Amino acid sequence: MWEVIGMGLAGEGIGPARAREQFLREESVEGAVRSPILNSWQRSRSLGLTPEGCELPFRQDLDLDGRLVRAAVPVLDRLQSRFAGRNMNVSLADGRGAVLQRRFGEASLVRHLAAIQSVPGFVFAERFGGTNGIGLALAERQLINVFGAEHFAERSQSSACAAIPVRDLLSGRIEGVLCLGFPLTDADTALNTVIRKAAGVIERRLLEQSSARERALLQAYLDARRHAPGGETSGNGQLGELAESGLDWRDQMILKEKATELITSAQRAAVEVSLPGGRRVTLLSRPVTSASGVEGIVIEAVLPSAHQRVAVPAEAGTPATPLAEQVLAPATPLPGRLPDAAPGRAVATARRPGTPGMPAAMGSTAPDSAARGLVMVGEPGVGTYAVAARRRLELLSEASTRIGTTLDVSRTAHELAEMAVPRLADFITIDLPAAVLRGEEPTDPRSGLHRTVVHGIRDDCPFYPAGEPVDLRPTTPQLRCLAAGEPVLEPDLRAATGWIAQDPGHAQDLLDHHVHSLITVPLLARGIALGVASFYRSADPAPFGDDDRSLAQELATRAAICIDNARRYTREHTMVLALQRSLLPHSFPEQNAVEVASRYMPAESGVGGDWFDVIPLSGTRIAMIVGDVVGHGMHAAATMGRLRIAARNFAELDLGPDEVLTHLDNLVGRLDRDEDAAEAAGSPGIIGATCLYAIYDPTSQQCVMARSGHPPPAIVRPDGTVTFPDLPAGPPLGLGGLPFETAAFHLPEGSQLVLYTDGLIQDRHRDFDRALDRLRQALAHPDRSPEDTCEAVLRTVVPDHPTDDIALLVARTRVLATHRVATWDVASDPACVSGIRAAVTRQLAEWGLDEVVFATELLLSELVTNAIRYGTGPIQVRLLHDRTLICEVSDTSSTAPHLRHAASTDEGGRGLFLVAQLAQAWGTRYTADGKVIWAECALEAPGGKPGAIEAHFDDIPAI
């Protein structure tokens, strides 16, 4: 008995009887009971059933001699014989759950069983009997086992059963249920194999009945031909034998497809079908009745000779599809799908004109030279199944190309909805967890669901709106399918208690809008549930069936894979974008040379390696740089970060633009060589990079630039004139061996310098010159601030769907006023140092900087003395009053001083140490004529209080 627990009856060591008691006490038993059983218990309770009050109705309007019974009787006889002498009850029920026949392994059982277990006619549908084999098999539409206390009714607690639906293999419709009942102690997993095979035999016998009817129709047609004037009794062949008239297999496929549609229409017709090569064949359809009264349709093909044609109204043929072969080639049928042994048998060919029963209204006959042949014969209903199956195949084929065209989660969900409506469903809703929309993997797909898509044949259906969270109960079909990982079919929503219990008022609104059936399908990809799709039908009077459920599952599976790809892309795109933004400047340093604004916009298809930076330099100058690493993804972003850090380091050396680009070019070349090994191992190397480097000096209003394969900047003059300077292009970074050239431009105060990457103006969907004109028009407003300029450029120049990322840097120039600059020429004589100190003191007093006089005198004394002693004239001293006080001493020597730590016995070597202690920054800048030694002093005395300057000398060793 307790082997049943190992079969999945109960979990966590809890028995079914105890779990049932807890459930009836309204305690949680989730995880302790199999999902189908728990769902059935919940439905039974919501229907108001009680374990003691499950009264079964009795029906007398039973079809005891119908096609199901005729197909099942030999199988039931075989099962009765197999279980002879055992306590086995074999039942056959119809599609309503009403028992049609009962067989017993032990004949004496019938005298000991209650009437409902021994007499045909009682209805075991779940809504009457609660959880039981027959009712649950109809509800779950699959093989079901129910053991002991899993039954809802008290009377069935000591028994067990296995039940399986029996389907019509042509339509997929459930015709009945086969059920085996036995004592709980006799439970055996092998019974599942027995009942599966038995149900399969019944289904094949049902199919044979359809085949027999079609064979009778074919025989009636042949008999009619033999008894017609001039009829032939032999010569029946395949349509392919008409190949001598020019028909190949493609032509035959087209004719078979059209013949299937004509059988479906069940009307007399004459249709002219166009074939490749300009040929036309007439298909004639007419009714035929077999000797047993089976009514069907015969389709004949008439091929006129090269000189004569049948004069009939023309109608366009239908495109060929391999599904027609399923109609004509017998094969083993598949459960739940249209069997290949379907309508229409292979065909007979005759060489004579005229056909018995041809409607006179067609107004034509075939000439003696025309070839005539039977294409297909079958019942209209069977033809309908064939057409429906072909359309389902076409839908799946089209879905493979139309779902997943983008890497956007929401758009992919919309594509699934657009494919399903109206060809499968009238309405569809798709609910995805918020984590999936963010690109993350959901921890529990049943929580945090958001209505992502609502799509249908009309807009007035009151579904929960898209964009809102949805809180669903565990009994709803949506959460049941997510919990089980399987589709849930509700063919009649008026009886779907779990769906109604979610929101009875809302459910009634949907029912009032004629929504009558539902399929919910989990969106499963790589073992992960990403959400749920709900397909509703309202306009089509036929409810969903198992074939529709299979089709919905196939569509959802294809969409789920695309959604998962989009989710993974979204996650990676978010990670790369976060990396990219973390490597870009979060803010710009405070400086007075330019007013700066910037923007970065990633491409739709992925984050690239565009970057920008603003770097303060000595002498109130400012460096601006924009670069672009070719490619997208994590590697491009990481490479961008390496180049940006390197560019800052080279800029800190106070090198010219051409020298900075030379160093970057060498670096990219080394990185490329280092990455060759990684690329051979599968990692991408650096494909290429471009860069534009500019230095602006607010004291001279000069801007010096150089570029390496990068688009030239735009200069906006104060009068609104926009120019793109003729700046030497230079090779892209990494080529090596070629020099970079600089160009200098005078930028009046208030000019705007606009640096950008090629993604702003280059796009394969628009003309380059037109994009450049739009940029010029957007920039021709000198009164705008840099922030407003960035917004205007993004609004008017950026393409709707950028294929490359964009970096934009806009700088409005400022000028350091001449009264804030003081310059003195110094003779190469140490005696002149005192005169310079006095002049500097007067200038600082004039600027109101008395607090830094002492430190500045010491700095300049040391710097001027070193220039006189070690440098080469002429020597010049310059003071710049900006955010800091900048002291510069220039000479024409290229020898730079070096800071060293003097020993206590050394008589010199402490000058630069003193400079480093007094200045907040100092350094050397090389020029075309020599060098400049500079030092910056804070405008507030170090430490912010009197005596702090003197405190610096405590760290200097005594002389």
XYZ file of N, CA and C in Angstrom, residues 602-700:
297
model
N 23.658 55.119 -24.994
C 24.049 53.823 -25.553
C 23.235 53.489 -26.797
N 23.771 52.616 -27.623
C 23.051 52.154 -28.810
C 21.947 51.202 -28.401
N 20.936 51.072 -29.279
C 19.847 50.126 -28.993
C 20.355 48.693 -28.983
N 21.333 48.407 -29.828
C 21.793 47.033 -29.966
C 22.877 46.668 -28.974
N 23.348 47.623 -28.177
C 24.378 47.279 -27.206
C 25.246 48.465 -26.865
N 25.871 48.358 -25.700
C 26.732 49.429 -25.219
C 28.090 49.307 -25.890
N 28.624 50.435 -26.344
C 29.921 50.436 -26.992
C 31.002 50.987 -26.099
N 32.007 51.577 -26.729
C 33.157 52.070 -25.971
C 33.391 53.552 -26.133
N 32.337 54.360 -26.277
C 32.495 55.808 -26.396
C 32.758 56.418 -25.017
N 33.585 57.448 -24.973
C 33.930 58.062 -23.695
C 34.349 59.514 -23.902
N 34.403 60.241 -22.815
C 34.830 61.643 -22.842
C 35.430 61.963 -21.477
N 36.147 63.082 -21.414
C 36.740 63.498 -20.146
C 37.122 64.962 -20.224
N 37.180 65.594 -19.069
C 37.640 66.981 -18.925
C 38.703 66.980 -17.842
N 39.906 67.463 -18.166
C 41.050 67.346 -17.268
C 41.683 68.722 -17.076
N 41.673 69.278 -15.861
C 42.363 70.556 -15.620
C 43.874 70.383 -15.769
N 44.507 71.351 -16.394
C 45.946 71.347 -16.572
C 46.543 72.566 -15.878
N 47.836 72.623 -15.859
C 48.517 73.751 -15.221
C 48.275 75.027 -16.008
N 48.419 76.147 -15.339
C 48.293 77.437 -16.005
C 46.863 77.758 -16.381
N 45.871 77.283 -15.623
C 44.429 77.488 -15.849
C 43.932 76.863 -17.142
N 44.755 76.064 -17.808
C 44.322 75.441 -19.053
C 43.411 74.245 -18.749
N 42.703 73.794 -19.762
C 41.794 72.669 -19.622
C 41.949 71.746 -20.820
N 41.989 70.444 -20.568
C 42.055 69.442 -21.637
C 40.692 68.796 -21.783
N 40.247 68.619 -23.018
C 38.979 67.951 -23.334
C 39.270 66.829 -24.313
N 38.703 65.664 -24.018
C 39.009 64.495 -24.830
C 37.740 63.695 -25.067
N 37.590 63.194 -26.290
C 36.495 62.307 -26.661
C 37.094 61.143 -27.428
N 36.665 59.909 -27.091
C 37.203 58.740 -27.766
C 36.125 57.717 -28.066
N 36.476 56.770 -28.913
C 35.528 55.745 -29.341
C 36.286 54.448 -29.580
N 35.942 53.427 -28.786
C 36.486 52.085 -29.001
C 35.501 51.333 -29.878
N 35.966 50.804 -30.977
C 35.089 50.094 -31.905
C 34.584 48.810 -31.250
N 33.311 48.508 -31.470
C 32.727 47.288 -30.940
C 31.707 47.590 -29.858
N 31.096 46.529 -29.346
C 30.070 46.648 -28.325
C 30.301 45.588 -27.263
N 29.695 45.820 -26.124
C 29.719 44.815 -25.081
C 30.742 45.093 -24.003
N 30.908 44.079 -23.132
C 31.757 44.219 -21.961
C 33.198 44.517 -22.335
N 33.684 43.873 -23.386
C 35.079 44.067 -23.758
C 35.329 45.498 -24.218
N 34.419 46.047 -25.026
C 34.589 47.425 -25.481
C 34.538 48.396 -24.307
N 33.626 48.163 -23.354
C 33.525 49.053 -22.202
C 34.780 48.977 -21.347
N 35.293 47.769 -21.119
C 36.503 47.627 -20.321
C 37.697 48.279 -21.007
N 37.798 48.097 -22.320
C 38.890 48.731 -23.060
C 38.782 50.240 -22.991
N 37.554 50.759 -23.079
C 37.357 52.195 -22.948
C 37.887 52.698 -21.608
N 37.597 51.954 -20.527
C 38.081 52.372 -19.214
C 39.594 52.414 -19.156
N 40.243 51.448 -19.777
C 41.709 51.438 -19.783
C 42.261 52.636 -20.544
N 41.662 52.950 -21.682
C 42.151 54.077 -22.474
C 41.902 55.402 -21.759
N 40.740 55.535 -21.101
C 40.449 56.797 -20.428
C 41.434 57.039 -19.286
N 41.734 55.990 -18.502
C 42.698 56.144 -17.409
C 44.070 56.487 -17.963
N 44.451 55.814 -19.055
C 45.756 56.117 -19.654
C 45.796 57.545 -20.172
N 44.720 58.001 -20.799
C 44.687 59.370 -21.310
C 44.812 60.386 -20.184
N 44.176 60.132 -19.045
C 44.319 61.047 -17.906
C 45.761 61.080 -17.419
N 46.384 59.907 -17.374
C 47.772 59.864 -16.913
C 48.695 60.626 -17.860
N 48.494 60.446 -19.162
C 49.326 61.170 -20.113
C 49.054 62.678 -20.042
N 47.786 63.044 -19.810
C 47.451 64.467 -19.698
C 48.117 65.086 -18.477
N 48.223 64.312 -17.375
C 48.847 64.834 -16.174
C 50.320 65.177 -16.403
N 50.915 64.596 -17.438
C 52.314 64.916 -17.765
C 52.438 66.240 -18.492
N 51.309 66.930 -18.738
C 51.311 68.228 -19.420
C 51.910 68.131 -20.813
N 51.555 67.033 -21.509
C 52.039 66.849 -22.869
C 51.101 67.529 -23.848
N 51.584 67.822 -25.041
C 50.760 68.393 -26.089
C 49.802 67.354 -26.652
N 48.756 67.793 -27.391
C 47.784 66.842 -27.939
C 48.410 65.785 -28.820
N 49.373 66.168 -29.655
C 49.985 65.170 -30.532
C 50.781 64.148 -29.744
N 51.434 64.598 -28.653
C 52.202 63.653 -27.839
C 51.271 62.711 -27.063
N 50.171 63.217 -26.563
C 49.223 62.352 -25.865
C 48.702 61.273 -26.806
N 48.343 61.662 -28.045
C 47.843 60.674 -28.997
C 48.920 59.664 -29.371
N 50.168 60.115 -29.424
C 51.252 59.184 -29.732
C 51.380 58.135 -28.636
N 51.304 58.584 -27.393
C 51.384 57.624 -26.283
C 50.185 56.673 -26.302
N 48.978 57.198 -26.569
C 47.804 56.329 -26.649
C 47.927 55.343 -27.800
N 48.479 55.797 -28.918
C 48.672 54.917 -30.071
C 49.607 53.765 -29.715
N 50.695 54.081 -29.012
C 51.621 53.028 -28.588
C 50.950 52.070 -27.607
N 50.140 52.629 -26.703
C 49.463 51.781 -25.726
C 48.493 50.823 -26.409
N 47.676 51.335 -27.346
C 46.719 50.466 -28.033
C 47.457 49.394 -28.818
N 48.585 49.765 -29.425
C 49.372 48.762 -30.133
C 49.855 47.665 -29.213
N 50.320 48.034 -28.021
C 50.756 47.012 -27.060
C 49.581 46.156 -26.596
N 48.442 46.804 -26.342
C 47.269 46.031 -25.919
C 46.846 45.047 -26.995
N 46.928 45.495 -28.249
C 46.566 44.590 -29.348
C 47.491 43.383 -29.384
N 48.758 43.636 -29.196
C 49.697 42.516 -29.234
C 49.486 41.592 -28.039
N 49.176 42.193 -26.883
C 48.927 41.363 -25.699
C 47.655 40.543 -25.848
N 46.692 41.073 -26.618
C 45.407 40.392 -26.743
C 45.399 39.364 -27.866
N 46.474 39.305 -28.662
C 46.506 38.317 -29.744
C 46.354 36.907 -29.186
N 47.064 36.646 -28.071
C 46.964 35.315 -27.473
C 45.553 35.069 -26.954
N 44.957 36.109 -26.333
C 43.596 35.956 -25.817
C 42.608 35.741 -26.951
N 42.814 36.424 -28.064
C 41.910 36.259 -29.205
C 42.019 34.860 -29.770
N 43.225 34.320 -29.779
C 43.395 32.951 -30.260
C 42.681 31.960 -29.344
N 42.535 32.351 -28.065
C 41.839 31.484 -27.118
C 40.344 31.722 -27.092
N 39.868 32.628 -27.953
C 38.432 32.865 -28.022
C 37.977 34.198 -27.497
N 38.856 34.996 -26.890
C 38.472 36.307 -26.384
C 38.729 37.345 -27.462
N 37.843 38.329 -27.601
C 38.019 39.334 -28.649
C 39.149 40.286 -28.327
N 39.893 40.683 -29.333
C 40.925 41.694 -29.162
C 40.364 43.076 -29.449
N 41.203 44.099 -29.329
C 40.781 45.463 -29.626
C 40.690 45.612 -31.137
N 39.550 45.999 -31.622
C 39.355 46.135 -33.064
C 39.905 47.464 -33.551
N 39.786 48.509 -32.755
C 40.264 49.821 -33.151
C 39.720 50.875 -32.210
N 40.320 52.056 -32.262
C 39.872 53.155 -31.415
C 40.236 54.458 -32.091
N 39.426 55.481 -31.841
C 39.693 56.825 -32.340
C 39.658 57.790 -31.161
N 40.226 58.989 -31.363
C 40.314 59.928 -30.249
C 40.498 61.350 -30.795
N 39.948 62.308 -30.054
C 40.152 63.735 -30.316
C 40.562 64.376 -29.007
N 41.702 65.104 -29.029
C 42.253 65.711 -27.820
C 42.438 67.192 -28.077
N 41.910 68.014 -27.166
C 41.999 69.472 -27.321
C 42.411 70.092 -26.000
N 43.232 71.143 -26.069
C 43.656 71.916 -24.899
C 43.295 73.369 -25.140
N 42.554 73.951 -24.203
C 42.154 75.353 -24.311
C 42.828 76.144 -23.199
N 43.431 77.311 -23.587
C 44.121 78.199 -22.649
C 43.306 79.479 -22.514
N 42.690 79.729 -21.354
C 41.849 80.926 -21.214
C 42.650 82.224 -21.143
N 43.945 82.112 -20.954
C 44.737 83.346 -20.920
C 45.030 83.870 -22.322
N 45.164 82.961 -23.295
C 45.453 83.362 -24.677
C 44.292 83.102 -25.621
